[in-house]
């Protein structure tokens, strides 16, 4: 079956074999006589699905035992409030803003704590990451928040900052939504990481939260019970009914990642995919990417035609060539190719072939 | 294909033809080259799915135009906090507690407003609904909350209370999670109704909120943006990434309900299903249901064996006979048969045949 290549920034392409497996067992999971959507979340069938998903993610990402893995709802926008309700205690929260997502997180957290910018890339149009040595870290900060991959602006931390080395004892909170499971995470530098599932993990409506156990248990009283990490952790993510089908789909993706050789193997392919596209863009006068090379995202590659009057032509031709959802985010314009784990190398090659052909036709 | 009958209280059985349709198009929706899980929520394909779901629900349930229909996340437990954050303004909130769910809602709302019990069925073990004429309604209440069908205790309002006739101008907030779309709703008596999808509408992880437009726009400042009805309504439920696949599945269920003849036809079948089961239980000395007949739920029928030492035998035999998930909620014990829209009359007849046979064998 020949499917088009889907470059959506999220919800995004999923591995075809995962979709086919889900389709085959949609009304009868493993002879249970029930589809996964129809199972009580407290029954042994679903519990086995949940436990396998938790175990596989922990193994894939080498999450240490002193971290909870929570399966929640509300996405990144939800966590923008849920994190400060759980961790801020109404105190100081520092932010490094490197694009649209960390900016949203910064604004939302102001409802729950004393927020301040430690650094911002806004003056440069979010094409760079301010050097951690210049960050203004407050000694009383309850945590420091970053977004380690900015989906809209295509800016990625290639290394997580080492706050201890910068003289801070604040835990690092990281929004990893759009590059989770695309590369390893150095958990020794992390207090909490969260990810909306709809980019690299599964369907929209599931949020994964990985939080160091000692940070849990200090929620503000106005924190809704359903979003209180302590209650969620104590109940193995079943304090309320979890998004069971999305957990099942994420679990199938985790199994697929293991079959791909695990995160190291997947990362190697992601490096190769991104290198091909950036090298091509940099070598062409027809296309441009404005992000500082050291901070370019492997997952989300925004680019522009030098002549933007050809944007609509480019998108129409791409669609006809089986290359879907390449339009850039409205706040940035131009194009964006998202190269999540499920995007095969062949998809990137097909995109390059089309870009080359379009350039030859119009240059 | 012969599937067992699944009596789960939720997540619960879905119509088999809905599951088969979803399975068939899981990797390629209507020739788009994408599965629904893979679509940008801002693309025209998903927008068309969302708009059809909203329109079909409005038509099925005759929701007037002065109500928003919102597709959100967080389930009933989420709404226990989200409703008071949006509607209480920190003022008085009255509750009528008729079972486990309204009791949870009552406790959670205390974080956000001045809660008080207008009435409670707790003294009678939640087997009855206190007469509305006896409810203690405060004149300054921002709203009055009820749960119109208690999933655990099997207690259902057969008519929504008319607060105006009781001398109150407070809007009525109704948790309709476990009987939504099983019967009509008299919207003239409702300010806000919400439902977790995982009983009668679709997969867990989707919450439907139907709210009168004039009640929106007064959220507490600590209300997370993702759960602020005004922001969600202004953005047609796309303020943040919605649970796209769950919306699609709910949309397929709405289409199925229309093919069944709409809510009136579905209600007639639900009445017949419940009547068969209650009549059988009442006629047998071997089984008992303790809820006052006038307030028995059509959707969730808790019952007990007169000899509870046979519970495990009963459940094992039921499973062998293809009757799944009949165990009662742990807080009540015994058995529970949930007869949601997707449970066919044949399922109830099969349950009765088994109960009759088990009784004959053991009486």
XYZ file of N, CA and C in Angstrom, chain A residues 1 3-4 6 8-16 19-20 22-24 26-28 32-45 72-75 77-78 81-82 85 101 108 111-112 198-199 202-207 221-228 231 239-246 249 319 324-325 329-330, chain B residues 1 3-4 6 8-16 19-20 22-24 26-28 32-45 72-75 77-78 81-82 85 101 108 111-112 198-199 202-207 221-228 231 239-246 249 319 324-325 329-330:
474
model
N 0.866 -1.202 0.000
C 0.000 0.000 0.000
C 0.893 1.238 0.000
N 1.238 4.929 0.707
C 0.615 6.090 1.329
C 1.423 7.328 0.996
N 0.773 8.499 0.944
C 1.542 9.740 0.798
C 2.418 9.937 2.040
N 3.343 12.302 5.079
C 2.590 13.301 5.824
C 3.555 14.049 6.754
N 2.926 16.626 8.694
C 2.203 17.431 9.687
C 3.009 17.579 10.969
N 2.911 18.775 11.580
C 3.605 19.065 12.843
C 2.888 18.452 14.039
N 1.686 17.973 13.835
C 0.987 17.295 14.910
C -0.435 17.785 15.064
N -1.373 16.856 15.274
C -1.231 15.409 15.155
C -0.514 15.037 13.856
N 0.256 13.971 13.911
C 1.243 13.690 12.871
C 1.185 12.235 12.433
N 1.941 11.962 11.375
C 1.986 10.608 10.817
C 2.328 9.585 11.890
N 1.721 8.423 11.783
C 2.066 7.300 12.654
C 2.598 6.163 11.791
N 3.382 5.272 12.379
C 3.904 4.157 11.581
C 2.755 3.337 11.005
N 2.832 3.049 9.715
C 1.699 2.373 9.083
C 1.441 1.010 9.718
N -0.748 1.380 12.704
C -2.152 1.622 12.351
C -2.829 0.328 11.884
N -2.118 -0.443 11.072
C -2.731 -1.682 10.572
C -3.008 -2.657 11.714
N -3.607 -1.866 14.850
C -4.748 -1.328 15.611
C -6.056 -1.587 14.872
N -6.021 -1.415 13.556
C -7.233 -1.650 12.764
C -7.671 -3.105 12.824
N -6.699 -4.002 12.789
C -7.043 -5.428 12.774
C -7.683 -5.880 14.081
N -9.387 -3.866 16.278
C -10.200 -2.779 16.834
C -11.459 -3.282 17.533
N -12.008 -4.416 17.107
C -13.242 -4.916 17.733
C -12.991 -6.144 18.602
N -11.769 -6.640 18.618
C -11.482 -7.861 19.377
C -9.990 -7.922 19.665
N -10.150 -11.263 23.364
C -10.918 -10.906 24.567
C -12.397 -10.690 24.269
N -12.734 -10.560 22.982
C -14.123 -10.249 22.638
C -14.468 -8.780 22.797
N -13.470 -7.980 23.099
C -13.677 -6.532 23.262
C -12.594 -5.791 22.492
N -12.959 -4.653 21.919
C -11.945 -3.728 21.458
C -11.349 -2.986 22.643
N -10.160 -2.404 22.461
C -9.507 -1.723 23.582
C -10.350 -0.547 24.072
N -11.037 0.138 23.159
C -11.890 1.270 23.562
C -12.998 0.853 24.503
N -13.350 -0.429 24.468
C -14.524 -0.909 25.198
C -14.191 -1.508 26.553
N -12.905 -1.515 26.894
C -12.488 -2.185 28.129
C -12.565 -1.261 29.330
N -13.071 -1.785 30.429
C -12.932 -1.061 31.694
C -11.450 -0.808 31.949
N -11.138 0.418 32.379
C -9.738 0.719 32.670
C -9.255 -0.034 33.907
N -10.187 -0.647 34.640
C -9.796 -1.382 35.846
C -9.742 -2.892 35.603
N -10.048 -3.322 34.394
C -10.028 -4.756 34.087
C -8.614 -5.242 33.798
N -8.413 -6.558 33.913
C -7.050 -7.073 33.765
C -6.514 -6.885 32.345
N -7.409 -6.870 31.345
C -6.919 -6.698 29.973
C -6.292 -5.311 29.815
N -1.586 11.287 31.324
C -2.597 12.276 31.699
C -3.306 12.852 30.466
N -4.126 13.863 30.723
C -4.857 14.539 29.651
C -4.577 16.044 29.687
N -4.903 16.722 28.604
C -4.826 18.176 28.594
C -3.737 18.752 27.695
N -2.804 17.910 27.254
C -1.800 18.359 26.298
C -0.856 19.408 26.867
N -0.839 22.668 26.452
C -1.543 23.817 27.027
C -2.044 23.502 28.434
N -2.510 22.281 28.635
C -2.896 21.888 29.981
C -1.715 21.941 30.930
N -0.432 25.053 32.756
C -1.029 25.402 34.052
C -0.761 24.317 35.100
N -0.789 23.069 34.664
C -0.704 21.954 35.613
C 0.676 21.905 36.265
N 0.861 24.636 38.935
C -0.046 24.310 40.045
C 0.555 23.219 40.929
N 6.189 28.118 21.887
C 5.658 27.265 22.954
C 6.138 27.687 24.325
N 1.221 31.657 30.721
C 0.208 30.933 31.510
C 0.657 30.765 32.967
N -0.159 32.984 36.214
C -1.358 32.876 37.062
C -1.071 32.184 38.386
N 0.032 31.457 38.448
C 0.247 30.555 39.589
C 1.539 30.820 40.353
N 0.802 13.780 20.550
C 0.357 13.802 19.160
C 1.435 14.133 18.135
N 2.698 14.129 18.553
C 3.764 14.321 17.588
C 4.538 13.013 17.384
N 1.730 9.163 19.698
C 0.424 8.553 19.458
C -0.631 9.601 19.192
N -1.880 9.283 19.515
C -2.958 10.223 19.189
C -3.025 11.408 20.150
N -3.589 12.498 19.699
C -3.867 13.655 20.553
C -4.810 13.248 21.682
N -4.631 13.878 22.840
C -5.501 13.599 23.972
C -4.785 12.848 25.081
N -3.526 12.522 24.866
C -2.698 11.868 25.884
C -1.492 12.761 26.152
N -1.186 12.968 27.422
C 0.005 13.710 27.815
C 0.846 12.821 28.706
N -3.582 24.262 46.579
C -4.895 23.703 46.914
C -5.884 23.866 45.763
N -5.656 24.840 44.894
C -6.591 25.022 43.774
C -6.279 24.091 42.605
N -5.315 23.211 42.758
C -5.016 22.263 41.678
C -6.134 21.220 41.588
N -6.776 21.075 40.425
C -7.824 20.054 40.310
C -7.263 18.660 40.632
N -8.041 17.855 41.317
C -7.582 16.513 41.692
C -7.132 15.709 40.478
N -7.852 15.829 39.375
C -7.518 15.031 38.188
C -6.147 15.397 37.632
N -5.637 16.574 38.023
C -4.346 17.031 37.489
C -3.301 17.164 38.582
N -3.566 16.550 39.717
C -2.630 16.578 40.834
C -1.683 15.382 40.692
N -1.870 12.547 43.308
C -3.019 11.640 43.215
C -2.910 10.740 41.986
N -6.389 7.570 38.584
C -7.204 8.330 39.531
C -8.551 8.621 38.891
N -8.504 9.126 37.669
C -9.737 9.203 36.875
C -9.559 8.305 35.655
N -10.606 8.156 34.873
C -10.505 7.284 33.706
C -9.470 7.862 32.741
N -8.411 7.139 32.463
C -7.400 7.681 31.558
C -7.851 7.535 30.102
N -7.158 8.205 29.183
C -7.510 8.082 27.763
C -7.009 6.731 27.252
N -7.808 5.693 27.504
C -7.326 4.319 27.357
C -6.858 3.995 25.941
N -7.614 4.417 24.951
C -7.229 4.038 23.588
C -5.938 4.734 23.172
N -5.762 5.973 23.578
C -4.530 6.691 23.242
C -3.328 6.043 23.940
N -2.500 3.005 21.866
C -1.795 3.369 20.626
C -0.346 3.754 20.926
N 1.434 18.511 -2.774
C 0.297 17.620 -2.512
C 0.105 16.652 -3.676
N 2.305 15.733 1.998
C 1.173 16.422 2.615
C 1.594 17.314 3.779
N 0.794 18.352 4.031
C 0.832 19.174 5.251
C 2.187 19.871 5.447
N 3.575 27.179 10.059
C 2.645 27.704 11.062
C 2.312 29.149 10.731
N 1.063 29.531 10.969
C 0.606 30.857 10.540
C 1.426 31.986 11.167
N -20.018 -12.231 12.685
C -19.078 -12.313 13.811
C -19.852 -12.232 15.130
N -19.812 -11.529 18.838
C -19.046 -10.974 19.955
C -19.778 -11.246 21.254
N -19.042 -11.368 22.367
C -19.715 -11.450 23.669
C -20.463 -10.145 23.936
N -20.922 -7.061 26.379
C -20.025 -6.379 27.314
C -20.840 -5.381 28.149
N -19.839 -3.525 30.662
C -18.969 -2.605 31.402
C -19.646 -1.255 31.624
N -19.388 -0.677 32.795
C -19.955 0.630 33.142
C -19.209 1.775 32.471
N -18.058 1.477 31.913
C -17.329 2.512 31.182
C -15.864 2.515 31.532
N -14.981 2.656 30.528
C -15.264 2.575 29.106
C -16.114 1.345 28.783
N -16.965 1.478 27.782
C -18.049 0.522 27.594
C -18.162 0.083 26.134
N -19.023 -0.903 25.923
C -19.231 -1.439 24.580
C -19.571 -0.334 23.590
N -19.053 -0.495 22.380
C -19.423 0.418 21.301
C -20.127 -0.390 20.221
N -20.930 0.279 19.386
C -21.610 -0.458 18.319
C -20.571 -1.121 17.403
N -20.781 -2.411 17.115
C -19.774 -3.125 16.343
C -19.581 -2.507 14.962
N -17.123 0.288 15.158
C -15.740 -0.182 15.277
C -15.221 -0.699 13.929
N -16.058 -1.431 13.211
C -15.601 -1.968 11.925
C -15.307 -0.849 10.936
N -14.368 2.221 11.688
C -13.126 2.879 12.131
C -11.913 2.036 11.758
N -12.044 0.720 11.922
C -10.928 -0.162 11.586
C -10.610 -0.125 10.098
N -11.648 -0.086 9.288
C -11.432 -0.120 7.834
C -10.728 1.137 7.334
N -8.679 3.171 9.196
C -7.742 3.645 10.222
C -6.469 4.247 9.619
N -6.068 3.808 8.449
C -4.830 4.326 7.846
C -5.094 5.219 6.642
N -6.359 5.337 6.262
C -6.680 6.127 5.070
C -8.134 6.539 5.142
N -7.950 10.236 1.781
C -7.061 11.366 2.072
C -5.597 10.940 2.162
N -5.358 9.635 2.272
C -3.986 9.176 2.458
C -3.505 9.284 3.901
N -4.405 9.673 4.790
C -4.066 9.801 6.206
C -5.145 9.119 7.034
N -4.725 8.504 8.140
C -5.700 8.120 9.143
C -6.133 9.346 9.925
N -7.275 9.264 10.612
C -7.776 10.433 11.345
C -6.801 10.846 12.451
N -6.130 9.863 13.078
C -5.143 10.179 14.129
C -3.997 11.028 13.626
N -3.765 10.991 12.317
C -2.581 11.618 11.730
C -2.852 13.003 11.166
N -4.096 13.441 11.288
C -4.467 14.715 10.654
C -4.214 15.895 11.569
N -3.671 16.949 11.012
C -3.641 18.217 11.734
C -5.067 18.591 12.106
N -5.229 19.052 13.353
C -6.580 19.452 13.771
C -7.023 20.716 13.051
N -6.085 21.385 12.385
C -6.438 22.621 11.673
C -6.626 22.406 10.169
N -6.468 21.167 9.716
C -6.626 20.881 8.299
C -8.094 20.710 7.928
N -8.397 20.838 6.638
C -9.807 20.822 6.243
C -10.451 19.452 6.473
N -9.635 18.376 6.411
C -10.210 17.047 6.629
C -10.748 16.930 8.055
N -13.886 18.703 24.976
C -12.768 18.990 25.868
C -12.124 17.698 26.383
N -11.197 17.852 27.328
C -10.502 16.716 27.935
C -10.668 16.777 29.464
N -10.371 15.661 30.106
C -10.323 15.639 31.568
C -11.430 14.840 32.235
N -12.463 14.484 31.474
C -13.508 13.621 32.007
C -14.320 14.259 33.125
N -14.083 13.818 36.386
C -13.244 14.330 37.460
C -12.658 15.696 37.100
N -12.286 15.862 35.849
C -11.811 17.174 35.423
C -12.894 18.223 35.578
N -13.768 20.127 38.793
C -13.032 21.366 39.085
C -13.300 22.437 38.028
N -13.416 22.012 36.782
C -13.518 22.974 35.679
C -14.840 23.742 35.743
N -14.552 26.389 38.482
C -13.593 27.425 38.072
C -14.216 28.364 37.041
N -21.004 9.806 42.391
C -20.465 10.827 41.499
C -20.778 12.240 41.955
N -15.015 18.188 45.501
C -14.008 18.895 44.706
C -14.345 20.380 44.574
N -13.081 23.548 46.712
C -11.834 24.294 46.498
C -12.077 25.650 45.842
N -13.230 25.797 45.201
C -13.425 26.951 44.318
C -14.618 27.827 44.686
N -16.969 8.142 27.653
C -16.645 6.713 27.629
C -17.767 5.784 28.059
N -19.000 6.311 28.154
C -20.119 5.420 28.441
C -21.011 5.293 27.212
N -18.340 7.400 23.131
C -17.114 7.057 22.407
C -16.006 6.688 23.365
N -14.744 6.916 22.952
C -13.616 6.500 23.789
C -13.384 7.447 24.975
N -12.769 6.931 26.008
C -12.334 7.756 27.137
C -11.340 8.803 26.647
N -11.357 9.971 27.309
C -10.423 11.032 26.943
C -11.104 12.202 26.254
N -12.399 12.084 26.045
C -13.189 13.175 25.470
C -14.299 13.535 26.450
N -14.471 14.825 26.684
C -15.559 15.308 27.525
C -16.405 16.275 26.712
N -9.548 33.651 37.745
C -8.248 33.881 37.072
C -7.354 32.646 37.151
N -7.556 31.787 38.144
C -6.713 30.592 38.228
C -7.213 29.457 37.334
N -8.223 29.697 36.536
C -8.695 28.648 35.620
C -7.681 28.470 34.486
N -7.141 27.268 34.289
C -6.214 27.065 33.169
C -6.863 27.441 31.829
N -6.084 28.058 30.966
C -6.626 28.481 29.666
C -7.247 27.319 28.900
N -6.608 26.162 28.967
C -7.107 25.007 28.209
C -8.492 24.575 28.686
N -8.868 24.980 29.905
C -10.149 24.560 30.463
C -11.087 25.741 30.692
N -10.777 26.868 30.061
C -11.604 28.061 30.163
C -12.658 28.004 29.052
N -12.494 30.611 26.214
C -11.440 30.429 25.211
C -11.735 29.224 24.314
N -8.817 25.566 20.867
C -7.867 26.430 21.560
C -6.561 25.681 21.738
N -6.663 24.468 22.248
C -5.501 23.566 22.215
C -5.858 22.368 21.342
N -4.897 21.502 21.095
C -5.167 20.353 20.237
C -6.223 19.475 20.903
N -7.365 19.290 20.266
C -8.406 18.472 20.895
C -8.088 16.980 20.710
N -8.793 16.119 21.441
C -8.589 14.674 21.288
C -9.233 14.206 19.987
N -8.504 14.396 18.888
C -9.108 14.309 17.552
C -9.728 12.947 17.266
N -9.015 11.891 17.635
C -9.547 10.568 17.283
C -10.818 10.262 18.074
N -10.839 10.669 19.332
C -12.032 10.434 20.147
C -13.221 11.231 19.601
N -14.472 9.257 16.650
C -15.250 8.079 17.069
C -16.626 8.496 17.583
N -19.173 -15.096 32.391
C -18.097 -14.919 31.411
C -18.085 -16.088 30.426
N -19.862 -10.247 29.715
C -18.628 -9.729 30.308
C -18.871 -8.545 31.240
N -17.941 -8.365 32.193
C -17.823 -7.160 33.013
C -19.094 -6.861 33.817
N -19.472 -2.192 41.221
C -18.414 -1.283 41.674
C -17.992 -1.658 43.083
N -16.700 -1.499 43.352
C -16.177 -1.989 44.642
C -16.838 -1.296 45.835
